Structures are given as C-alpha cells and as structure tokens.
PDB file of C-alpha atoms and ligand atoms in Angstrom:
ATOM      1  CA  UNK O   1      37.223  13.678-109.068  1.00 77.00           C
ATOM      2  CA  UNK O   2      36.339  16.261-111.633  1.00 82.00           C
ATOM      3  CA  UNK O   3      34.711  19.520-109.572  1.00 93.00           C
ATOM      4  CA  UNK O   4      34.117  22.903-110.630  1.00 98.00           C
ATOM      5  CA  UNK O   5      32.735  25.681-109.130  1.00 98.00           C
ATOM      6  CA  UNK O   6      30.504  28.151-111.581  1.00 98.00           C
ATOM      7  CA  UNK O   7      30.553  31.739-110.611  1.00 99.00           C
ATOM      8  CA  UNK O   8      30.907  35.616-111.529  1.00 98.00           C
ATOM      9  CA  UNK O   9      33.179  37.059-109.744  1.00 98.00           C
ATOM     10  CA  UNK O  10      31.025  40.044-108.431  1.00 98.00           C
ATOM     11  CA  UNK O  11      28.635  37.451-106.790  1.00 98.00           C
ATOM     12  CA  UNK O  12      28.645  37.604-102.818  1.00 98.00           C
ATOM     13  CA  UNK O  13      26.872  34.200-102.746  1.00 98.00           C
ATOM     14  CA  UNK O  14      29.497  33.020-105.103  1.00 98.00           C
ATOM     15  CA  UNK O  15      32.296  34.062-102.324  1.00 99.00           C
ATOM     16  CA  UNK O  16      30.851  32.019-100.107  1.00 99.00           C
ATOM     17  CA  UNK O  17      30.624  28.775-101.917  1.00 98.00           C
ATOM     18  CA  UNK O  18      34.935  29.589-102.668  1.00 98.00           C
ATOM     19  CA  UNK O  19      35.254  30.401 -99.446  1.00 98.00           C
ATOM     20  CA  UNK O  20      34.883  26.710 -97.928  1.00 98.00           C
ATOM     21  CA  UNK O  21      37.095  25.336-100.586  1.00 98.00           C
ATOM     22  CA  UNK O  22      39.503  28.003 -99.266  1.00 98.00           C
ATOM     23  CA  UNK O  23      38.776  27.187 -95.694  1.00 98.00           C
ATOM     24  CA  UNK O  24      39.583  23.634 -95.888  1.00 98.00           C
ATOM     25  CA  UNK O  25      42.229  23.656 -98.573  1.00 97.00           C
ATOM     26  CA  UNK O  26      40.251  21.749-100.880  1.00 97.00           C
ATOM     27  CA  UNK O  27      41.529  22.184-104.686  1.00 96.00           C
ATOM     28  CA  UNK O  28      38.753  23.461-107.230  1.00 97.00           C
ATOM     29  CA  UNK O  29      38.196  24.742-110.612  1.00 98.00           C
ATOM     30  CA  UNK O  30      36.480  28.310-110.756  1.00 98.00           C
ATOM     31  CA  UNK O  31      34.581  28.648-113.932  1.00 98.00           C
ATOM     32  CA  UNK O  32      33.100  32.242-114.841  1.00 98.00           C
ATOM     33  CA  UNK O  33      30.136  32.105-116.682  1.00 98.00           C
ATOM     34  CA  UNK O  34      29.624  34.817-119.261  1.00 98.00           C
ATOM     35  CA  UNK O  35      26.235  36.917-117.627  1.00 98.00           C
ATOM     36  CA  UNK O  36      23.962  36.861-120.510  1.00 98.00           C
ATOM     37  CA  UNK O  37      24.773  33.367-120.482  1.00 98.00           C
ATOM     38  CA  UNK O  38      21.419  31.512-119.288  1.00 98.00           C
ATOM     39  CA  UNK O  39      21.280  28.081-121.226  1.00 98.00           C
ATOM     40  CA  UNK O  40      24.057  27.150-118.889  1.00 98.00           C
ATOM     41  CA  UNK O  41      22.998  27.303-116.134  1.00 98.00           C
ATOM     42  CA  UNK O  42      19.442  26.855-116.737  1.00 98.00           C
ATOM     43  CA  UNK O  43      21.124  23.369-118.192  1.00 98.00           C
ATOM     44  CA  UNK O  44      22.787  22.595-115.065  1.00 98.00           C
ATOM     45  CA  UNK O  45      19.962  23.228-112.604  1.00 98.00           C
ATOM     46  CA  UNK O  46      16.742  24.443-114.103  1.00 98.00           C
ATOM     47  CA  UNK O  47      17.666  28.234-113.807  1.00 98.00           C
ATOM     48  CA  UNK O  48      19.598  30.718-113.922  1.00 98.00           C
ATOM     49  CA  UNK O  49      21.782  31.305-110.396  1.00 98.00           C
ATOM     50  CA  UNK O  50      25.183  30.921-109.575  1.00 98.00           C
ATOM     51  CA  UNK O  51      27.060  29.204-107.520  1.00 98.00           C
ATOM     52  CA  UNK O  52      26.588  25.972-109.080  1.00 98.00           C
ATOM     53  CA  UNK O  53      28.586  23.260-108.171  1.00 98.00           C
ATOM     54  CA  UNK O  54      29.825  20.255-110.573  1.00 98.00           C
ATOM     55  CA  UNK O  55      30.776  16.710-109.057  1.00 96.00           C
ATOM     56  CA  UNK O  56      31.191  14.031-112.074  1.00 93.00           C
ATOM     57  CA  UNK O  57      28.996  15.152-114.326  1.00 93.00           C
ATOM     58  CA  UNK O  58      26.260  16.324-111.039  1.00 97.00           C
ATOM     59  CA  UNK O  59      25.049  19.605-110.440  1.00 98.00           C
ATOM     60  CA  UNK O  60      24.162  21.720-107.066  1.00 98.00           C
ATOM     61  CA  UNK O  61      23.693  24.726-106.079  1.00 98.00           C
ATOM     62  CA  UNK O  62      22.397  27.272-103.739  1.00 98.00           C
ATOM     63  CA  UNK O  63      25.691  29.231-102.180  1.00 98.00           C
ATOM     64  CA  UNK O  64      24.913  27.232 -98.596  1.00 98.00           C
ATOM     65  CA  UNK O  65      24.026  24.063 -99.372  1.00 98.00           C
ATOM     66  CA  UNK O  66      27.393  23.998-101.214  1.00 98.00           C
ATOM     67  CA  UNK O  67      28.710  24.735 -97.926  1.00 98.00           C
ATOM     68  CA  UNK O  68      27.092  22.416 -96.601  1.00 98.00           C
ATOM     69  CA  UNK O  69      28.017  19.369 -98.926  1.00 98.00           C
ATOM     70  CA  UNK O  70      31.787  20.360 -98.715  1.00 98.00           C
ATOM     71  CA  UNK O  71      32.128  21.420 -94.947  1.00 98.00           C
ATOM     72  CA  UNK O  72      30.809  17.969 -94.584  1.00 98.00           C
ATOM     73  CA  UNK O  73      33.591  16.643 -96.106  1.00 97.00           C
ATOM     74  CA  UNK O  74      36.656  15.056 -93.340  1.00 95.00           C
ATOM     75  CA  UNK O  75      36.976  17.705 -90.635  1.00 97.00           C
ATOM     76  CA  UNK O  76      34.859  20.248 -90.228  1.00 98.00           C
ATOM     77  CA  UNK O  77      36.161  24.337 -89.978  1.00 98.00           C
ATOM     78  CA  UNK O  78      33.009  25.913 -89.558  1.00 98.00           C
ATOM     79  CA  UNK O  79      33.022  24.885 -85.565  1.00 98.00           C
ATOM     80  CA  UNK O  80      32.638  28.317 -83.850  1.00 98.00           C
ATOM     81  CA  UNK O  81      29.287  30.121 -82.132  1.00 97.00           C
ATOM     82  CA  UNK O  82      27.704  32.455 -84.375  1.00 98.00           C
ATOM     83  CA  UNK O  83      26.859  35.587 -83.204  1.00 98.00           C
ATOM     84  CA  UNK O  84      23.142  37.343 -83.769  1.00 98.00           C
ATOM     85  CA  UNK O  85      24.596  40.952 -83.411  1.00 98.00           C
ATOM     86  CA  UNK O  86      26.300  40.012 -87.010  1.00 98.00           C
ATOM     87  CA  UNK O  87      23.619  38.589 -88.295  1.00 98.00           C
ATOM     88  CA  UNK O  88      21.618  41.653 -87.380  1.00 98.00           C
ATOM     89  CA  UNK O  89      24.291  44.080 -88.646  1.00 98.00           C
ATOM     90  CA  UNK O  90      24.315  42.138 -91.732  1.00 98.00           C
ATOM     91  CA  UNK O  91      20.772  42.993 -92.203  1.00 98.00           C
ATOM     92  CA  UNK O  92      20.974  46.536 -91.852  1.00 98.00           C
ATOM     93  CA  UNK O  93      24.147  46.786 -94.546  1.00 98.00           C
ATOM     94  CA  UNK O  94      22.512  45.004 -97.301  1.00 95.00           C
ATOM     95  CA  UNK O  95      20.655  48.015 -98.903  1.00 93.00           C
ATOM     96  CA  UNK O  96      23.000  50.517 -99.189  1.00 94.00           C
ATOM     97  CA  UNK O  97      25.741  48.497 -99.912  1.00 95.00           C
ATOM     98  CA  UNK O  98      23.455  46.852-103.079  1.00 92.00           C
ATOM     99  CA  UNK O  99      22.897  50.841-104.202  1.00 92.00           C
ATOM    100  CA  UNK O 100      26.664  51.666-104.409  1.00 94.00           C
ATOM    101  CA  UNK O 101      28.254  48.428-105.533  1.00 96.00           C
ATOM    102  CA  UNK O 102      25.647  47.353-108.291  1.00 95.00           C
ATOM    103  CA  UNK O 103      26.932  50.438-111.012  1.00 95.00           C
ATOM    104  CA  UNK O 104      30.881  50.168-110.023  1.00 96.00           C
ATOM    105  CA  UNK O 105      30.346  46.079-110.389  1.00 97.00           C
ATOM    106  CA  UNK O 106      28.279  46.535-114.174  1.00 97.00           C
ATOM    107  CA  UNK O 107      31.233  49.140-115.148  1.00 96.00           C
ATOM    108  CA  UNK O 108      34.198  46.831-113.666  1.00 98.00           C
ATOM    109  CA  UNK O 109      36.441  44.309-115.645  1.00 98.00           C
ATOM    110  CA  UNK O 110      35.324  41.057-114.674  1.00 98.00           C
ATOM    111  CA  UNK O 111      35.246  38.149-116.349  1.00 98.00           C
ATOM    112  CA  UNK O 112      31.586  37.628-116.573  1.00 98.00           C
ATOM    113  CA  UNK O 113      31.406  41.129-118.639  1.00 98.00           C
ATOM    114  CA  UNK O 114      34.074  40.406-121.101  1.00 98.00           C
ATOM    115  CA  UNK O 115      31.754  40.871-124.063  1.00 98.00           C
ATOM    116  CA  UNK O 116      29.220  43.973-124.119  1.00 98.00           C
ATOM    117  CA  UNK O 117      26.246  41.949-124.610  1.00 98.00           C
ATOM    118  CA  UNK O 118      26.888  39.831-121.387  1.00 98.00           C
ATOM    119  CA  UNK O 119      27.650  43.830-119.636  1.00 98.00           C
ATOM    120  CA  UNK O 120      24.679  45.394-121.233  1.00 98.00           C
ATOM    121  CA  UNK O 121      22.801  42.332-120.011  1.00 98.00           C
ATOM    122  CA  UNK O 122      23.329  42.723-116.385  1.00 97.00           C
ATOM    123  CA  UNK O 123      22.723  46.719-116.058  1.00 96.00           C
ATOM    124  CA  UNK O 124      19.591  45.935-118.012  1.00 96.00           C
ATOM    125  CA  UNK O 125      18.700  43.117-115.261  1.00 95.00           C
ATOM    126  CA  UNK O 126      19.838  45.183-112.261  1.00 94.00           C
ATOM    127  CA  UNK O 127      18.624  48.218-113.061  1.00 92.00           C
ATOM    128  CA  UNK O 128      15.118  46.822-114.060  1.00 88.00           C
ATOM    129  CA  UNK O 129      15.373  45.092-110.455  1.00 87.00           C
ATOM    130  CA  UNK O 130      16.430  48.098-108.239  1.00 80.00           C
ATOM    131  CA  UNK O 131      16.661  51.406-110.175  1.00 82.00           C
ATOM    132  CA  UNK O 132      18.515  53.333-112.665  1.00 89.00           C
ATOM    133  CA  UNK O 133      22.323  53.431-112.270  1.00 90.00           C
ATOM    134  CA  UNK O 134      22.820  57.323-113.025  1.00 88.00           C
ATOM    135  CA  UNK O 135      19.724  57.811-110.058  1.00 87.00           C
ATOM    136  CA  UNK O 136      21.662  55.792-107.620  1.00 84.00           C
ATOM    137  CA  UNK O 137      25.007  57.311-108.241  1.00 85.00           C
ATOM    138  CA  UNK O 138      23.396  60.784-107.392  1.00 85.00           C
ATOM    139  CA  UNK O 139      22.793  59.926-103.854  1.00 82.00           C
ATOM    140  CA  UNK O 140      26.433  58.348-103.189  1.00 90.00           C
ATOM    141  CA  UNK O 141      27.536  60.314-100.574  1.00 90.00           C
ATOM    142  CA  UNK O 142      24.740  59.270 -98.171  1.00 91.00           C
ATOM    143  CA  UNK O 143      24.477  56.222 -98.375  1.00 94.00           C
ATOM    144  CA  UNK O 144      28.632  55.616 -98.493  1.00 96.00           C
ATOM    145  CA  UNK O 145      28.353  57.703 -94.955  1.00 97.00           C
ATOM    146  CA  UNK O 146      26.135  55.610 -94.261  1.00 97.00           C
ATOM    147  CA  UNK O 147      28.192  52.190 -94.692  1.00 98.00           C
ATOM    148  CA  UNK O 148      31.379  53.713 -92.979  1.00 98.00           C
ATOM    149  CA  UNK O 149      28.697  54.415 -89.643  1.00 98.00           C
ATOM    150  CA  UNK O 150      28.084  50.585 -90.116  1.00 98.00           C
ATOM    151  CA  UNK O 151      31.922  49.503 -90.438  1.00 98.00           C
ATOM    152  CA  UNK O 152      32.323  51.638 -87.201  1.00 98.00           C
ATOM    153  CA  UNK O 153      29.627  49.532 -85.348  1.00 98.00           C
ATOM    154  CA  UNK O 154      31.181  46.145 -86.571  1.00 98.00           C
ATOM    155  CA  UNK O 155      34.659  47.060 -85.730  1.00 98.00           C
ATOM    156  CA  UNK O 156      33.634  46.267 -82.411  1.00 98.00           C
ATOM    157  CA  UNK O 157      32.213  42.724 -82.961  1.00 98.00           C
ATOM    158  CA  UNK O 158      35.557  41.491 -84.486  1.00 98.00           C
ATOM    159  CA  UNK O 159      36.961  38.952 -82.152  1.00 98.00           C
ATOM    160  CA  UNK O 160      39.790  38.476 -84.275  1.00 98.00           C
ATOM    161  CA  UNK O 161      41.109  39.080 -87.180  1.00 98.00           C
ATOM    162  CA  UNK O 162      41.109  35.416 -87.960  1.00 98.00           C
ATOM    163  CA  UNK O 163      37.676  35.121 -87.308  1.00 98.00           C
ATOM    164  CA  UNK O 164      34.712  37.342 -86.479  1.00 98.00           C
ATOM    165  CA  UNK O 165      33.756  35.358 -82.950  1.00 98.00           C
ATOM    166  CA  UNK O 166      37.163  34.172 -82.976  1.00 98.00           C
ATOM    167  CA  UNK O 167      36.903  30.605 -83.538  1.00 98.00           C
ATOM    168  CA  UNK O 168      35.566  30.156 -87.557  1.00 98.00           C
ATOM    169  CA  UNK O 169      31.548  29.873 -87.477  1.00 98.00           C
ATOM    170  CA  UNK O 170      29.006  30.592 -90.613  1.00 98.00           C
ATOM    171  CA  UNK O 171      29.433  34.067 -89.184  1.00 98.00           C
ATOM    172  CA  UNK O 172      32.700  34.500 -91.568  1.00 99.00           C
ATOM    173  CA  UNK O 173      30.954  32.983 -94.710  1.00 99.00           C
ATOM    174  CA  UNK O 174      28.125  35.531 -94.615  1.00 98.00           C
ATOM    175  CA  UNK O 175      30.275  38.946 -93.535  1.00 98.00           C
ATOM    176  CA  UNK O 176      33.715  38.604 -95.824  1.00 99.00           C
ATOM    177  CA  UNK O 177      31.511  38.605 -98.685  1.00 98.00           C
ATOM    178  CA  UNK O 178      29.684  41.555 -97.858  1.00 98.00           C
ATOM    179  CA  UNK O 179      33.156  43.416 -96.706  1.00 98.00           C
ATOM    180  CA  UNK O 180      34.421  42.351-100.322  1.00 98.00           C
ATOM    181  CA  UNK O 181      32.133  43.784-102.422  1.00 98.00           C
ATOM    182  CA  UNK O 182      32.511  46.921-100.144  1.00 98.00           C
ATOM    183  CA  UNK O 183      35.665  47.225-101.504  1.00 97.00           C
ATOM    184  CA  UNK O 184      34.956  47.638-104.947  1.00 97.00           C
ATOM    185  CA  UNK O 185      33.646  50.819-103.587  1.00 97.00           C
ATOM    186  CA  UNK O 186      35.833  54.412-103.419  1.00 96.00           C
ATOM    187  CA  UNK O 187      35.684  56.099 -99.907  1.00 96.00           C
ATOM    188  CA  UNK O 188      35.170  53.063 -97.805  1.00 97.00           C
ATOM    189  CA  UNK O 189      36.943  53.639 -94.125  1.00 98.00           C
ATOM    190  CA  UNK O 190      37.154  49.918 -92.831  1.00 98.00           C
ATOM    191  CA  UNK O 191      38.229  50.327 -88.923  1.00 98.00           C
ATOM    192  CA  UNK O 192      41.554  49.013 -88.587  1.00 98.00           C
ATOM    193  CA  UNK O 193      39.699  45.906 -86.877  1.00 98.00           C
ATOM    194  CA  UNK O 194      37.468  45.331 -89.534  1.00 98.00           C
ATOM    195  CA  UNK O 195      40.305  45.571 -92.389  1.00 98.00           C
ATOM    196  CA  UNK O 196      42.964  43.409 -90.693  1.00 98.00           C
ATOM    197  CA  UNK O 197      39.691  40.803 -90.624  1.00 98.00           C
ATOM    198  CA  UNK O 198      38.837  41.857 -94.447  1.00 98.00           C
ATOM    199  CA  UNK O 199      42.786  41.030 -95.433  1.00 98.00           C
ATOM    200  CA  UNK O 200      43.427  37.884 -93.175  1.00 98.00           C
ATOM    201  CA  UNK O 201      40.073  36.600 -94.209  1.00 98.00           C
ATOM    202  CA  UNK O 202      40.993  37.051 -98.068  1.00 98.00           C
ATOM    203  CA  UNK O 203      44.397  34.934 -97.685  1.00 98.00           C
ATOM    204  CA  UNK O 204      42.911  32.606 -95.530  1.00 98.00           C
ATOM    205  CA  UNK O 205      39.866  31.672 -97.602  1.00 98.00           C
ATOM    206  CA  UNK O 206      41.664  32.229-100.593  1.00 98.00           C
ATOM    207  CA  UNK O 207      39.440  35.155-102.402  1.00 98.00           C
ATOM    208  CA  UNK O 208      40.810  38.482-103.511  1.00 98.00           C
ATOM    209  CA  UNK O 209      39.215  41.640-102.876  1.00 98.00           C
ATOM    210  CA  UNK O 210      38.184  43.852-105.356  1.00 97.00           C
ATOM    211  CA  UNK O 211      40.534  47.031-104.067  1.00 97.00           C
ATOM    212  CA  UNK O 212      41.675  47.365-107.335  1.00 97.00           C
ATOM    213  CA  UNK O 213      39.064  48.210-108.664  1.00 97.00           C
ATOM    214  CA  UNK O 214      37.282  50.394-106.331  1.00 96.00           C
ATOM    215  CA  UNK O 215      35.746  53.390-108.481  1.00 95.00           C
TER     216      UNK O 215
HETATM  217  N1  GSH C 301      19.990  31.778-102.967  1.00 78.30           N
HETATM  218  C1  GSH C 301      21.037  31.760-103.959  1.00 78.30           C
HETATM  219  C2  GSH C 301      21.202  33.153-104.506  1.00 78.30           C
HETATM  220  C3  GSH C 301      22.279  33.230-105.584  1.00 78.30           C
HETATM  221  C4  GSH C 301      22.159  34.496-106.425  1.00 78.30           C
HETATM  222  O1  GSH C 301      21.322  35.370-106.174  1.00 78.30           O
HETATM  223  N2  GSH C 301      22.995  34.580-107.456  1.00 78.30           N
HETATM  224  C5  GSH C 301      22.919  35.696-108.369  1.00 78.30           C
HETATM  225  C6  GSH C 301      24.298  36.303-108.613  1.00 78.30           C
HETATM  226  S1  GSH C 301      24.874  37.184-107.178  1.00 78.30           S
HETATM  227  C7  GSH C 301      22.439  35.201-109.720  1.00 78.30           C
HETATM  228  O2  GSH C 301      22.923  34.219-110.235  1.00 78.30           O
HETATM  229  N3  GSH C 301      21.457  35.921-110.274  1.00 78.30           N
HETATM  230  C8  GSH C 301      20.991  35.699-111.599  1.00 78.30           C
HETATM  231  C9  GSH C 301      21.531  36.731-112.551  1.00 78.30           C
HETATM  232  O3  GSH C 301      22.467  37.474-112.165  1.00 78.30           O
HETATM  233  O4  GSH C 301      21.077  36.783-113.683  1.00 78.30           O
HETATM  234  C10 GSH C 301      22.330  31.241-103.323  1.00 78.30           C
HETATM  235  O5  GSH C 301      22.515  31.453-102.113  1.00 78.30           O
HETATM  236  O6  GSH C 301      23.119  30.597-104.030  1.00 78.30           O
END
C-alpha cells in the first residue's frame, strides 16, 4: 500500500501523527513539504495544514484522527489511563514554549526552509500571528525560567520513562511533542525524569529531537 505522511519537521502536531507509526512499527514515507508551499496541501485537503496523510491516492488529516485511523489498525498501543494533571500541565506550557521556539524554529535548518522564500514565508506568517521575533527574543530569560519551573513540576508525573502513566496512553502523543520542540531551545534543564522520558520516548516512537540545534 502506498502511504505517506506530509509534514515539517518543526510541527508538534506533525510528531504526533509519526509518533503512532513509530509506536506500532508501522513503515511510512515522511514527505516535507516546502512552507510557502500551499497548492499542496490545499490540493490534498482543501487547506493548508499538515499532517496529512496519503493512503492510495486518499487524503486525511488532522494530527489525531491520523492517530486514530492507524492505532486502529491490528493491536492497539495506546491502552493506558490518561492522566488530567498532564493534560493540565500541558495547558499551562503552551505559551511560553510557542514565544521561545517559534524564532529558533524560522532560523533552524529544516527541510521545510530549504529555500528563503519558503523561510521568509513562515516568519512572515508567525510573526503576523503572535508578534515580532526580535520583541520575543528580548524577554527570553523569563519565560525560559519559566519553562524549566514547569519541567520541575512534570518531573514528578513521569511514571516511567517508557511512558508518562506508565503503561502508553494519548498522554505520550500530546507531551513528547511538546518536550521536543523544547529542545530546540538553549538553557532548557529537563529533570533527569523528564529527559530519560524525552530520550526513551524519541527511540521508541522513532522521532529525533531537535538538540542539535538548540540556539
Ligand atoms: N488541528 C491540526 C493542527 C495542525 C497545525 O496547526 N499544523 C500547522 C503546522 S504546526 C500548519 O500546518 N499550519 C499552517 C502553516 O504553517 O502555514 C492538527 O491537529 O493536525
């Protein structure tokens, strides 16, 4: 069967749609789609978002309904509780860690930036959605003490390093791709229980972290 998975590799939602692949050792083709690239996916499913998934010539996407569609396929690995303290943590992470990763993500070598239009496309986009890049980067130090008082508080939700409640739940899809684009970011302390999570997460799901890059 001919399946691809189309992606940038900065995108958290992205991560999760690989990470189920990983999870259940199911093969697939990553495709990175150029940024400024938006008859592509606009093509594929009337707009333009990534993850989109390809099966024979079909298109879906939405990060967890790909999860869905392939975690229903043979046994399932997604079988743990979930627990609402992450979900709640996860809530309270999302805007600083948007403010420090969006400029080191539009100045990183990715894929999805390898020409400057498709670059200068998504600072234009991101900055217009959130605010200047040089404004952001003047206020680092708060909000990056900020993030490493979060990492403290999770390092005592980590179950295991295998899994955040300890048996695999849609816990793990939502936090390793928050804790990955944390890494593209210089002066991040991850708790020894949160990195040996971060690191057996990666191998297990099969997604590298962005350490080196971190800027
Ligand atoms: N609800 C969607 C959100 C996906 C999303 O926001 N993708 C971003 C990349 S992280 C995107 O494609 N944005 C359009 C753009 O970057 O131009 C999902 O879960 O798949």
């Amino acid at each position: 069967m001919t399946r691809r998975l189309y992606i940038y590799d900065h995108c958290p939602f992205c991560v999760k749609a690989r990470m189920i692949f990983g999870l259940k050792r199911i093969p697939i083709e990553l495709v990175v789609l150029l940024n400024d690239d938006e008859a592509g996916p606009v093509r594929m499913v009337g707009k333009k978002m990534v993850p989109i998934l390809e099966e024979e010539g079909r298109y879906l996407g939405e990060s967890m309904d790909i999860v869905a569609r392939i975690e229903g396929e043979g046994e399932p690995v997604l079988t743990g509780p979930t627990n609402p303290a992450v979900s709640a943590w996860l809530g309270k992470i999302g805007a600083p860690l948007y403010r420090l990763f969006l400029p080191r993500a539009a100045a990183a070598p990715l894929p999805e930036f390898a020409t400057t239009a498709a670059r200068a496309y998504f600072i234009r986009n991101k900055e217009n959605a959130a605010h200047p890049f040089g404004e952001i980067l003047k206020d680092g130090a708060v909000f990056l003490e900020e993030i490493n008082g979060l990492l403290r508080e999770l390092a005592g939700m980590v179950r295991s390093a295998e899994a955040v409640n300890g048996v695999l739940s849609v816990d793990d899809i939502h936090l390793f791709p928050v804790l990955r684009s944390l890494s593209i970011i210089r002066g991040i302390v991850f708790p020894p229980e949160v990195e040996a999570y971060r690191q057996a997460m990666s191998v297990r799901a099969n997604v590298g972290l962005l350490d080196d890059l971190a800027a």
